[in-house]
Coordinates of C-alpha atoms in Angstrom, one line a residue:
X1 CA 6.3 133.0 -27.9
X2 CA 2.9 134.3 -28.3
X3 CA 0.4 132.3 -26.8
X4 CA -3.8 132.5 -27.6
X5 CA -6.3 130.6 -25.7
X6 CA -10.0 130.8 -27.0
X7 CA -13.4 129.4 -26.0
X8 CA -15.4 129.1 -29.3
X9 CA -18.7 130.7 -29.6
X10 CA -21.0 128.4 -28.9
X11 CA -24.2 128.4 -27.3
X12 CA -27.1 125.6 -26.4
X13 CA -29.4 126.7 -23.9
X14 CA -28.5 124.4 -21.9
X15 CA -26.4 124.7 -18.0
X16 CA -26.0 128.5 -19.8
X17 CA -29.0 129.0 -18.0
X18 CA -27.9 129.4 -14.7
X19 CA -25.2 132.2 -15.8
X20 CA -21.4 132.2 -17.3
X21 CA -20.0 129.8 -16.7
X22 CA -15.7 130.2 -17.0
X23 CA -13.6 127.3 -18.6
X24 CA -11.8 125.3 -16.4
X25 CA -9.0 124.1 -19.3
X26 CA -8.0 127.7 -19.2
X27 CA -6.1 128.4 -15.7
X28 CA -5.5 124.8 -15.5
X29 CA -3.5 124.6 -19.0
X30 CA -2.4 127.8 -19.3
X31 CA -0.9 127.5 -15.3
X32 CA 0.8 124.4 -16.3
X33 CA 2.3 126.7 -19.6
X34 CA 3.2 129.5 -16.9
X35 CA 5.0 126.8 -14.8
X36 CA 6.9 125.8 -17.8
X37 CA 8.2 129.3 -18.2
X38 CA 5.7 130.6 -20.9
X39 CA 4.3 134.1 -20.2
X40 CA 3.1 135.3 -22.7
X41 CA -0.4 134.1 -22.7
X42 CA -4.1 135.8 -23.7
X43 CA -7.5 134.4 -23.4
X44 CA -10.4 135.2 -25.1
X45 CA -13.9 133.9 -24.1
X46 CA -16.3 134.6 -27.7
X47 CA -18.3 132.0 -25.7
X48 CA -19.4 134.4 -22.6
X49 CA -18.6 137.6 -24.2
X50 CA -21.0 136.5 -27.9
X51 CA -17.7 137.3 -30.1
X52 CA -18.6 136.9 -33.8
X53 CA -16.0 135.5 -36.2
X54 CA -15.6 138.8 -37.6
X55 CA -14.3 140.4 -35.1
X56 CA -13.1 137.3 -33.5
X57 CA -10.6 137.8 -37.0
X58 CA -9.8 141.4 -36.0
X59 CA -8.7 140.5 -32.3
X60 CA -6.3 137.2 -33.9
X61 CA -4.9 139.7 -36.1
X62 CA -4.1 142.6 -33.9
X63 CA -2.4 140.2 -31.4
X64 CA 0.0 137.9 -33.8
X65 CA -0.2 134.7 -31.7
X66 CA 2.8 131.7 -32.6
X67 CA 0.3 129.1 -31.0
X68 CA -3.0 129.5 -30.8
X69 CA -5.5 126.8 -28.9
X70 CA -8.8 125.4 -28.6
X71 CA -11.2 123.5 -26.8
X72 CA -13.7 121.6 -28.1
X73 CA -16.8 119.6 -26.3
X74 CA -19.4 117.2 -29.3
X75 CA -21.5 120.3 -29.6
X76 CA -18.9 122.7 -30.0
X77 CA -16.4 121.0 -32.6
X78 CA -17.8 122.5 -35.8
X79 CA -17.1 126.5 -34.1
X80 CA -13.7 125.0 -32.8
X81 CA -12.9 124.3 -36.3
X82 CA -14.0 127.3 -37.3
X83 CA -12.6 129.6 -35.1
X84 CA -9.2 127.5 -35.8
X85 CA -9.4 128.4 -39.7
X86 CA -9.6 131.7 -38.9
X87 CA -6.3 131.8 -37.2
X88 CA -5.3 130.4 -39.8
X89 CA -6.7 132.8 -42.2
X90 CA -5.4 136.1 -40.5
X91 CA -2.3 134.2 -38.9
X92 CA -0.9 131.4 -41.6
X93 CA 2.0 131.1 -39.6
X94 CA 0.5 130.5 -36.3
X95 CA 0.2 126.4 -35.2
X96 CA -3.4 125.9 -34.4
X97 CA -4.1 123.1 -31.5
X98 CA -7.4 121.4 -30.7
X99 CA -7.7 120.4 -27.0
X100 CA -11.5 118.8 -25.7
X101 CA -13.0 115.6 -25.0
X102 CA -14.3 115.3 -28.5
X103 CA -11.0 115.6 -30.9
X104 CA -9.7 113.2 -28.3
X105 CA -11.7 110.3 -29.3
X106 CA -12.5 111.9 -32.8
X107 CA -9.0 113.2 -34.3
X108 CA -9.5 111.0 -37.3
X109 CA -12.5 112.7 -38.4
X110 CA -11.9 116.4 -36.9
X111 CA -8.2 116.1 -38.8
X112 CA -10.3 114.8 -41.9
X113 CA -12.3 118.1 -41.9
X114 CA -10.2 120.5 -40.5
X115 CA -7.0 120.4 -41.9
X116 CA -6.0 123.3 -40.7
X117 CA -5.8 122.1 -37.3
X118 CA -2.1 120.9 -36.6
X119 CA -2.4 119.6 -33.3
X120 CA -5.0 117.5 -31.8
X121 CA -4.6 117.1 -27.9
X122 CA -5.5 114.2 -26.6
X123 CA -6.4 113.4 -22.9
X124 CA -5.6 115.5 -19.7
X125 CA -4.3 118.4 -21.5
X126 CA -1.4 120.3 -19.2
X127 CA 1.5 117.8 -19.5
X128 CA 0.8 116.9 -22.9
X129 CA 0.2 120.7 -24.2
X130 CA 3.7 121.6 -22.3
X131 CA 5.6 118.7 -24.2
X132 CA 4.0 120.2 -28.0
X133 CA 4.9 124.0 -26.8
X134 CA 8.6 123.2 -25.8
X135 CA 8.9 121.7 -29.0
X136 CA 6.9 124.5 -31.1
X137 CA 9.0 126.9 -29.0
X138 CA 12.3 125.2 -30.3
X139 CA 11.5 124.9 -33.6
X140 CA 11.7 120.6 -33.5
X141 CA 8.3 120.1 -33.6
X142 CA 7.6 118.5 -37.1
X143 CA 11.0 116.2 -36.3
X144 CA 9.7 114.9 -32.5
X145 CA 6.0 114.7 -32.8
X146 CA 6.3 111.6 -33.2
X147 CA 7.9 110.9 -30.1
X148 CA 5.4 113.4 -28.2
X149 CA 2.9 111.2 -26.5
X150 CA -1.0 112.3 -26.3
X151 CA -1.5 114.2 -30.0
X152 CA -2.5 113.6 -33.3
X153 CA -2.0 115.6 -36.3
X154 CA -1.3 114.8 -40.7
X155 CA 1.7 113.8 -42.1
X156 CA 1.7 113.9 -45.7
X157 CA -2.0 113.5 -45.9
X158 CA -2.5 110.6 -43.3
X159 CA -3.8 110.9 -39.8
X160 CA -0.8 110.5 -37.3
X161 CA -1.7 109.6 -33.6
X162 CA 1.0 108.7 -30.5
X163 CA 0.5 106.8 -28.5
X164 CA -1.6 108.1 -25.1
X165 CA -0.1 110.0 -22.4
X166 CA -0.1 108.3 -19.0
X167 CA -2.8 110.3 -17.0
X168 CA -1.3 112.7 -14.4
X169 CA -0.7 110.6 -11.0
X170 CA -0.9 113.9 -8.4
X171 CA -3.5 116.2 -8.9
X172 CA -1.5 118.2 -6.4
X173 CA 1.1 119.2 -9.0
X174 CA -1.4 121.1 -11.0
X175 CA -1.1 124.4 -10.9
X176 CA -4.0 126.4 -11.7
X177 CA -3.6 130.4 -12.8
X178 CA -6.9 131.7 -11.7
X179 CA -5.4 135.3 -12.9
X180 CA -5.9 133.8 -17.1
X181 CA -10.1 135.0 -16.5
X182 CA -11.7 138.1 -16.0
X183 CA -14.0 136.9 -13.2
X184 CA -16.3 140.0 -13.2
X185 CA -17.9 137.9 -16.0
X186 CA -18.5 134.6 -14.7
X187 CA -21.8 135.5 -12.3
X188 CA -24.0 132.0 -10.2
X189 CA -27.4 133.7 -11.1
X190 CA -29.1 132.0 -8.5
X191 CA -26.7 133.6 -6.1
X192 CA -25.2 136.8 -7.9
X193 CA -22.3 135.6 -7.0
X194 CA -18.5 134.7 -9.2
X195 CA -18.6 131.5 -10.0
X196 CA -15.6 129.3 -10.5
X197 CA -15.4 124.9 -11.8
X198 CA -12.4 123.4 -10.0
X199 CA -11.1 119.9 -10.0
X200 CA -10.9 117.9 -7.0
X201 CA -11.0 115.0 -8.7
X202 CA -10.8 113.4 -12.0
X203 CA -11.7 110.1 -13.6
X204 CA -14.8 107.8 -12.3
X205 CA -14.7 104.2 -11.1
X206 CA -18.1 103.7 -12.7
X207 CA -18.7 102.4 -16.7
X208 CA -22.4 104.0 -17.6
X209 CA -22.3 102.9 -20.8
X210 CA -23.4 106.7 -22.0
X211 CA -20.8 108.5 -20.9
X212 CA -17.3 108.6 -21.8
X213 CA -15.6 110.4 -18.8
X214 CA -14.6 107.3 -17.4
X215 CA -12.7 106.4 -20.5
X216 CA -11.6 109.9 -20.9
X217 CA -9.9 110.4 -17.2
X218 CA -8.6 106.6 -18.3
X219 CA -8.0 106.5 -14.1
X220 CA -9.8 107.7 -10.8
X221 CA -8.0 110.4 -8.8
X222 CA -8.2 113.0 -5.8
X223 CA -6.1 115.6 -4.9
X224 CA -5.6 116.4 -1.1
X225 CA -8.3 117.9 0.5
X226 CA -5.8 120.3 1.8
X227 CA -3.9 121.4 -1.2
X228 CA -7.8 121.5 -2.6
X229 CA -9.1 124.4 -0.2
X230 CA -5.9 126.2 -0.8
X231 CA -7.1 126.7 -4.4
X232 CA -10.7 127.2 -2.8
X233 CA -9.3 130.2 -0.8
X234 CA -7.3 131.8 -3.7
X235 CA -10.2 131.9 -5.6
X236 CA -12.8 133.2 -3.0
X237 CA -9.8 135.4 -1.4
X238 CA -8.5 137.1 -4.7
X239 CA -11.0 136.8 -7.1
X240 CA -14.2 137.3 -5.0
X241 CA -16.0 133.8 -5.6
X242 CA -18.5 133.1 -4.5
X243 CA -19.8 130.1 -5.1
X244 CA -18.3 126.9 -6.8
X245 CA -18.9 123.3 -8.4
X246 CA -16.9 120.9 -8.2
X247 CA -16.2 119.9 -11.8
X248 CA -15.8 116.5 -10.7
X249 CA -17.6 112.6 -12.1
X250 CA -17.9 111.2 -8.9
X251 CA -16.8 113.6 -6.3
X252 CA -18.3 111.5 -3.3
X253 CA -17.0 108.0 -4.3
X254 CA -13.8 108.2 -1.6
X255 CA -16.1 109.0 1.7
X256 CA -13.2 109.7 3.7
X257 CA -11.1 112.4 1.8
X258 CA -14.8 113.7 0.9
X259 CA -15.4 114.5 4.7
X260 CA -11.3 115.3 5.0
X261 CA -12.8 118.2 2.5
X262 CA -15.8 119.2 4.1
X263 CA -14.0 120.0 7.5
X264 CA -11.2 122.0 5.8
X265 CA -13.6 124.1 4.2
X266 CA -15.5 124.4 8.1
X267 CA -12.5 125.2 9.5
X268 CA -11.5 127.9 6.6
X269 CA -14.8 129.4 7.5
X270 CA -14.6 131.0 4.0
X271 CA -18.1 131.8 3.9
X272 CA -18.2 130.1 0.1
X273 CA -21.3 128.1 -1.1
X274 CA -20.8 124.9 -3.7
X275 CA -22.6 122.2 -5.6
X276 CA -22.2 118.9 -7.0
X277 CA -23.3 115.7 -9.0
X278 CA -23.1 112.6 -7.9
X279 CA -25.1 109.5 -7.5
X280 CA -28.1 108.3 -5.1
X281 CA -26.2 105.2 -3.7
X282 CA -23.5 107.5 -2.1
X283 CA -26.0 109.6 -0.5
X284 CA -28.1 106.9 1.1
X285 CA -24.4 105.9 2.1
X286 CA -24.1 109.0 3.5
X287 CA -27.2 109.8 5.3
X288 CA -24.9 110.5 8.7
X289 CA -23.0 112.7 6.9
X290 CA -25.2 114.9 5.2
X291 CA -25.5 117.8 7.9
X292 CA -21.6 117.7 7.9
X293 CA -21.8 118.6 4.1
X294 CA -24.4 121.2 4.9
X295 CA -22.1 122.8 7.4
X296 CA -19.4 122.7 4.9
X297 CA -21.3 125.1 2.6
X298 CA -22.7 122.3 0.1
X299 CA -25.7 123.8 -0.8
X300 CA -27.0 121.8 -4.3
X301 CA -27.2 118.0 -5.2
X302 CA -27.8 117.7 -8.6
X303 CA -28.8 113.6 -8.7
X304 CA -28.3 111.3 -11.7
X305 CA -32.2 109.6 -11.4
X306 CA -32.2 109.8 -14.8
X307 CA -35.4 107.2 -15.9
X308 CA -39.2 107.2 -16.1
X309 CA -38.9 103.5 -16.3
X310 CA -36.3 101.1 -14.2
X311 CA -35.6 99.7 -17.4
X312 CA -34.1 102.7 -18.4
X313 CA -31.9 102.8 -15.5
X314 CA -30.6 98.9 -16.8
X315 CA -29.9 100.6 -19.7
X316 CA -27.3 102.7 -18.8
X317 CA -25.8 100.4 -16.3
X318 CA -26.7 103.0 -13.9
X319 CA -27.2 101.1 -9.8
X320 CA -30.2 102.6 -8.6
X321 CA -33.8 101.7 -8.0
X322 CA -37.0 104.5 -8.1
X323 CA -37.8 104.3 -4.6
X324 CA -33.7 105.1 -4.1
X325 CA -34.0 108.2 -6.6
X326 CA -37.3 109.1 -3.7
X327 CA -35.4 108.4 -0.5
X328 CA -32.4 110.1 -1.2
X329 CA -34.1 113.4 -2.2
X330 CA -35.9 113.4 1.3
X331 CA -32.4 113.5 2.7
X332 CA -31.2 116.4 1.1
X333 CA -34.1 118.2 1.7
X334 CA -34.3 117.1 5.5
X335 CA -30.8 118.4 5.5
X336 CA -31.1 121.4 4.1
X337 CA -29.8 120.8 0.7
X338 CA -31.0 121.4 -3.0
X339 CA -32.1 118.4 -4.3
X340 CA -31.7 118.5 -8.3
X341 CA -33.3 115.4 -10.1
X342 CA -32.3 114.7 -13.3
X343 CA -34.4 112.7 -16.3
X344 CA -33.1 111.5 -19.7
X345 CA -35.7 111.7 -21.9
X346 CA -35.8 110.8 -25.9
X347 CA -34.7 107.0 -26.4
X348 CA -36.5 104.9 -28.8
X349 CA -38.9 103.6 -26.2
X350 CA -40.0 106.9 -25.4
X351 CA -43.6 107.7 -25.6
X352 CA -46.1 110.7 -24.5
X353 CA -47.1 107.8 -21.4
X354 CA -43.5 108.1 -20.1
X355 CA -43.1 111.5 -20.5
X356 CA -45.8 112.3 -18.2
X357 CA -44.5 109.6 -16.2
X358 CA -41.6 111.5 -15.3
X359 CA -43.6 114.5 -14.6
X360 CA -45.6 112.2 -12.2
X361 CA -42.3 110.7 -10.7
X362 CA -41.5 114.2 -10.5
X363 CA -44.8 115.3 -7.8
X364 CA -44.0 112.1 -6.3
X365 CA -40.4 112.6 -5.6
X366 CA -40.4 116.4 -4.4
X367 CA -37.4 117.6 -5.5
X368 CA -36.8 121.1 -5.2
X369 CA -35.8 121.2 -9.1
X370 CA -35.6 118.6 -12.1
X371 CA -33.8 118.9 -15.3
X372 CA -35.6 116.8 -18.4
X373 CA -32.1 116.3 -20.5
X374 CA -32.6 114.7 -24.1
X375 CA -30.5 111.9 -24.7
X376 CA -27.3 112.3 -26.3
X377 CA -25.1 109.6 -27.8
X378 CA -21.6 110.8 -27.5
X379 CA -20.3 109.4 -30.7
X380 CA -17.3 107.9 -28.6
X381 CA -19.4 105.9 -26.0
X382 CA -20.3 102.1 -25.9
X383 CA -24.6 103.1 -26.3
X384 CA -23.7 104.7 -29.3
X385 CA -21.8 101.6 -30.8
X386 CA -24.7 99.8 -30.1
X387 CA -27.1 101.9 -31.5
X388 CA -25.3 101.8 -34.6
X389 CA -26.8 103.1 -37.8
X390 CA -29.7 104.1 -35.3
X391 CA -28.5 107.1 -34.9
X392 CA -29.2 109.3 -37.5
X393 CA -28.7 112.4 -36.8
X394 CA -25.1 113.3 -37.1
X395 CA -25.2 116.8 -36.9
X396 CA -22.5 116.8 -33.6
X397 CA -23.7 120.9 -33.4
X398 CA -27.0 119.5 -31.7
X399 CA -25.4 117.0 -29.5
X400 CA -26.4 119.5 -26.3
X401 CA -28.9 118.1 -23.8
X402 CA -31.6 120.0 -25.4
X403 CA -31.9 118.4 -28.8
X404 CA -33.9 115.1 -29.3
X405 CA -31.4 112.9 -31.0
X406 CA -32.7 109.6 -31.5
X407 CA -36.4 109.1 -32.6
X408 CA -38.6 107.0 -30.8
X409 CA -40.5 104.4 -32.8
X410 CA -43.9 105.6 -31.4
X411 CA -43.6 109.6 -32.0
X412 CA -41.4 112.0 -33.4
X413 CA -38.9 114.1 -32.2
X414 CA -40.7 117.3 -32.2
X415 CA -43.3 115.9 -29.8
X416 CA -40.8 114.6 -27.5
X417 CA -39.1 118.2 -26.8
X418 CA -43.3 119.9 -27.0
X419 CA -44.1 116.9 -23.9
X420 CA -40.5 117.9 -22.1
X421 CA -41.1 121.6 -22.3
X422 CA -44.4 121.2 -20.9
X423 CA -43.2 119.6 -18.1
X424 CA -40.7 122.3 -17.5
X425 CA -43.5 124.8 -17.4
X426 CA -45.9 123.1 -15.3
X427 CA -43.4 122.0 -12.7
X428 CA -41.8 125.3 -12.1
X429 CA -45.1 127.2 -12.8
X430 CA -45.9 125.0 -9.1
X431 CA -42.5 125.7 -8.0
X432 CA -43.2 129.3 -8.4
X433 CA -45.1 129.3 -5.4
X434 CA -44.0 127.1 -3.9
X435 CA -40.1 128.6 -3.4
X436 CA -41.5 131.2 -1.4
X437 CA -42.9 129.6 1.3
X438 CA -39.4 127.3 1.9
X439 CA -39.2 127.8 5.8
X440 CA -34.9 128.4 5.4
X441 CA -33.6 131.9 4.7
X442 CA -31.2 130.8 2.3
X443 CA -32.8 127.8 0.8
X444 CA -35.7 129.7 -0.3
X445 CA -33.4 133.5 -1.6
X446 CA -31.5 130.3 -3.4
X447 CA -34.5 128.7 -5.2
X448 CA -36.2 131.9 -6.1
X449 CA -32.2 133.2 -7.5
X450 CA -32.9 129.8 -9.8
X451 CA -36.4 130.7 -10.6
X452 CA -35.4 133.9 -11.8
X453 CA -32.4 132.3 -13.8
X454 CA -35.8 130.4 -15.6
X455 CA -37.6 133.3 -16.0
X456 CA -34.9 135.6 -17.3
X457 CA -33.7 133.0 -20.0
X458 CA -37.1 132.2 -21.2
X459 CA -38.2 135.6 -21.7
X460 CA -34.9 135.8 -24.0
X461 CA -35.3 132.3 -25.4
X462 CA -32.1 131.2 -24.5
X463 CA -33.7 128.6 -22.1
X464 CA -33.9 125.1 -24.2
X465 CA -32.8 127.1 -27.2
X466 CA -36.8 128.7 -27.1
X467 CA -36.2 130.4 -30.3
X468 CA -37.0 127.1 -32.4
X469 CA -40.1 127.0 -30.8
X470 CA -42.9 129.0 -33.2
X471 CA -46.5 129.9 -31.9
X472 CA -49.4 129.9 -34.4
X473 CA -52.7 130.6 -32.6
X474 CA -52.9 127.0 -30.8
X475 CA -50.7 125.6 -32.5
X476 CA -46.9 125.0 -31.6
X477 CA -44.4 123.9 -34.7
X478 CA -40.8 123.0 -33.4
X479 CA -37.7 124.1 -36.1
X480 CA -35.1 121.5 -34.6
X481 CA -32.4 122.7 -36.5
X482 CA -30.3 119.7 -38.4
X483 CA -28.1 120.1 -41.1
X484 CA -29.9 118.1 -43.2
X485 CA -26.6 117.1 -45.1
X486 CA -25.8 115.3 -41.2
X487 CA -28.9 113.7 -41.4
X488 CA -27.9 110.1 -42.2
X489 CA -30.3 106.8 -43.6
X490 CA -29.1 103.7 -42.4
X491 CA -27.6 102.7 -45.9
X492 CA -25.7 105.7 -46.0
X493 CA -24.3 105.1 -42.5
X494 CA -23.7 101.8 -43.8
X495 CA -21.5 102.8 -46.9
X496 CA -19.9 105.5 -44.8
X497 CA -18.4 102.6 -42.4
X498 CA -17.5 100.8 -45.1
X499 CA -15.9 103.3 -47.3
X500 CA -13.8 105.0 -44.3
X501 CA -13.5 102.4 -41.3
X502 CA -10.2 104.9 -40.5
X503 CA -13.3 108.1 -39.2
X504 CA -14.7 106.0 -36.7
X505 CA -13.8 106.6 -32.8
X506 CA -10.8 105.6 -30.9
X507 CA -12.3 104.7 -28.0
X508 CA -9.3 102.7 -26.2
X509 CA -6.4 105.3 -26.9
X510 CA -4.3 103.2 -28.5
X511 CA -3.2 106.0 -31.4
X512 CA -1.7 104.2 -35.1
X513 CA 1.4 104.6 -34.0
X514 CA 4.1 102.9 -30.9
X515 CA 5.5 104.4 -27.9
X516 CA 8.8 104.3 -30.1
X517 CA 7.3 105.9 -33.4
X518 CA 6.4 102.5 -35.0
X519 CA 2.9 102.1 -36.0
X520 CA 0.6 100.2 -34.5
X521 CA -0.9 97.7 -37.6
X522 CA 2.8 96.5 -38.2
X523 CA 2.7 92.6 -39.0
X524 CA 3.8 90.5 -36.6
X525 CA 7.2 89.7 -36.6
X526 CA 8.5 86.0 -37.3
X527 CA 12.0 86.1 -38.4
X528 CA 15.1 86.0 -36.1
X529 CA 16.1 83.1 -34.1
X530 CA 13.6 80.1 -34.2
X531 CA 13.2 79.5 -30.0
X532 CA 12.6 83.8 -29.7
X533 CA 8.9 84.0 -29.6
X534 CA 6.6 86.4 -32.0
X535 CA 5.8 89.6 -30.7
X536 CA 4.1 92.9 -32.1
X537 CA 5.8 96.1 -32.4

């Protein structure tokens, strides 16, 4: 059987920044689909490579895939679809399978508009994408779909969803083919280095309210640091990698198998470099630690600060305080570390005072960089069920960090990205000089690797999607880019609730239909014998 992997061609402007970045659902499904005995696999990336769905068509055709599969992140489901139908076009016969954290929560609506997809994945993708191919391969799918656990799909015109697949208990068992990328293409800017996303862990403990991973992952896991590092040296051994992040929530949380990992990697002495997220509570926790993680090769701490104001920070549940956010970028820096700070910018308290307040918070702090993210309702997460018919814009293609979603009641959208770009300029247009008189070798060839990553995707506008932004004289008019079809009133979202409660999220993975193939809305049962209790199917 003929298996295609793709990563759509999508683009933001966003993390794509700092170089290509390679997809990590590629060697970790496709090893998974080796393990199970199927060989025959090709990846294409139209993401890194710019592939246009002409000749995206032409490649499909010439290679005949059976199965062909897709990921798909909120910004990137309307090019997953697409690329799909085009399988479809130049391969009718081929099944077409939809993979991402979006179509996970959002299969009632992707299967609604894409028809053409025939699988929706849905969850931790290698068990469940093995269980669909054995079937495919046999020729039984249609007959035990319903018994495969973790999909969704149509059956005579109605959305179909199993129940969920139990999350993978042993990271250890994955098995990762590294060999699926061409990792000549995936270069760290900063560095000029291959750059590779493991996992090391997977699922988070903590329930910000806008984020969905937590949901997602359904369960907090680690793999052993040692089994971890083996993967580490295959990649930096065989591949030439040269720097990784951990593609991890919360990759901190379990102190002692964190520092189990940093002295495996000392003691590999593989000479690799690596970054992470996590949050300012487990630094401060870790302020002994810290030149242990130095030592280790952890080079970049990208923080979740995330507020102008602390009552931002209540908002999203988030367990910090400002003067934290301060102190724990003084550690990294002490230590030797990047210290990343990140904002969320664009709710509907926003206002031109708070977005200079950040850049304020920002001189204050001295962090050795800041991303300004706009907020971004994930569709799927418990902020946007609050916000409700607040949230207009529904154009999921825009979803991307960059994009002012929401509009605040006291200015409109295009002003919010004008004040975040101009903190971007005047911050870096400091750090410019400041980079180069950083005291450490490698800190400062690091930070001035970054500032060039800036430079080089502003000249070319990819930075913050720049090409929306149009110059007249003095004057600066921003093109954000909506479909205005997506763009939603209140009434409207109203009516749509109403008229199709079926499109909205499934946020608790509970599928329509039973373990055993029953649905899920069955009535309860009452007949039998009179002392057996009522249960639901």
């Amino acid at each position: 059987m003929r298996i295609m992997m793709i990563q759509p061609n999508y683009h933001s402007g966003g993390a794509e920044i700092a170089g290509n970045w390679p997809p990590s659902w590629v060697p970790y499904v496709g090893g998974a689909l080796k393990q199970a005995g199927f060989a025959n696999i090709r990846f294409v990336d139209a993401m890194t490579d710019y592939i246009p769905d002409d000749v995206l068509a032409q490649i499909i055709a010439e290679y005949q895939p059976d199965v062909v599969l897709a990921t798909a992140i909120t910004p990137m489901i309307y090019q997953s679809q697409t690329t799909l139908k085009i399988v479809k076009e130049v391969c009718p016969q081929a099944k077409t399978i939809m993979g991402g954290v979006h179509p996970t929560y959002m299969y009632n609506e992707v299967l609604n508009e894409a028809p053409w997809v025939d699988y929706i994945i849905r969850g931790e993708g290698e068990e469940i994408t093995v269980n669909l191919l054995r079937a495919i391969a046999n020729g039984t799918d249609t007959q035990e779909r319903r018994n495969i656990l973790g999909i969704a799909f149509l059956e005579d015109g109605k959305v179909v969803a199993t129940a969920a697949h139990p999350p993978i208990a042993d990271l250890d068992t994955l098995t990762p083919d590294w060999s699926l990328l061409d990792w000549s293409k995936y270069i760290y800017t900063p560095l000029n280095v291959r750059v590779a996303v493991p996992n090391y862990a997977r699922g988070c403990p903590f329930t910000c309210r806008f984020c969905s991973q937590w949901k997602f992952w359904r369960k907090y896991r680690s793999g052993t640091p040692k089994q971890f590092v083996d993967q580490i040296e295959i990649l930096v051994k065989e591949h030439k990698v040269g720097f990784f992040i951990l593609a991890d929530e919360e990759p901190t949380i379990n102190k002692p198998k964190f520092i189990a990992l940093c002295n495996e990697l000392i003691e590999r002495n593989l000479g690799v470099y690596w970054g992470i997220n996590t949050r300012v509570t487990d630094i401060l926790r870790d302020e002994q630690e810290l030149p242990l993680y130095r030592k280790a090769g952890l080079v970049h701490v990208s923080l979740g600060t995330e507020a102008a104001a602390q009552l931002k920070l209540n908002l999203f549940r988030k367990e910090t305080t400002i003067e934290q956010n301060k102190r724990a970028i003084q550690l990294l820096k002490q230590n030797g570390m990047v210290a990343e700070a990140q904002f969320i910018m664009g709710l509907e308290n926003e206002t031109p005072e708070t977005i200079e307040q950040t850049y304020h918070m920002a001189l204050d702090w001295q962090p050795d960089m800041v991303n300004w993210n706009m907020f971004t309702p994930w569709p799927f997460s418990e902020l946007f069920q609050d916000l409700g018919d607040r949230v207009e814009v529904r154009d999921y293609s825009q979803y991307n960090f960059v994009t002012p979603i929401m509009k605040p009641e006291a200015m409109e959208r295009e002003d919010v990205l004008k004040g975040v770009l101009r903190n971007y300029a005047r911050f870096y247009l400091r750090k410019s000089l400041e980079y180069w008189f950083v005291k450490d070798p490698f800190k400062r060839k690091y930070l001035l690797g970054c500032l060039k990553a800036f430079a080089q995707t502003t000249i070319n506008k990819r930075f913050y999607n720049l090409k929306r932004v149009k110059y007249n004289g003095l004057k600066t008019k921003v093109e954000l880019g909506f479909d205005e079809s997506k763009i939603l009133t209140r009434e409207q979202i109203a009516q749509l609730k109403q008229a199709h409660p079926e499109l909205t999220a499934d946020v608790d993975f509970s599928g329509n239909i039973s373990a055993c193939g029953a649905p899920n809305d069955l009535p309860e049962y009452h007949g039998g014998e009179p002392d057996v209790p009522s249960m639901k199917i």
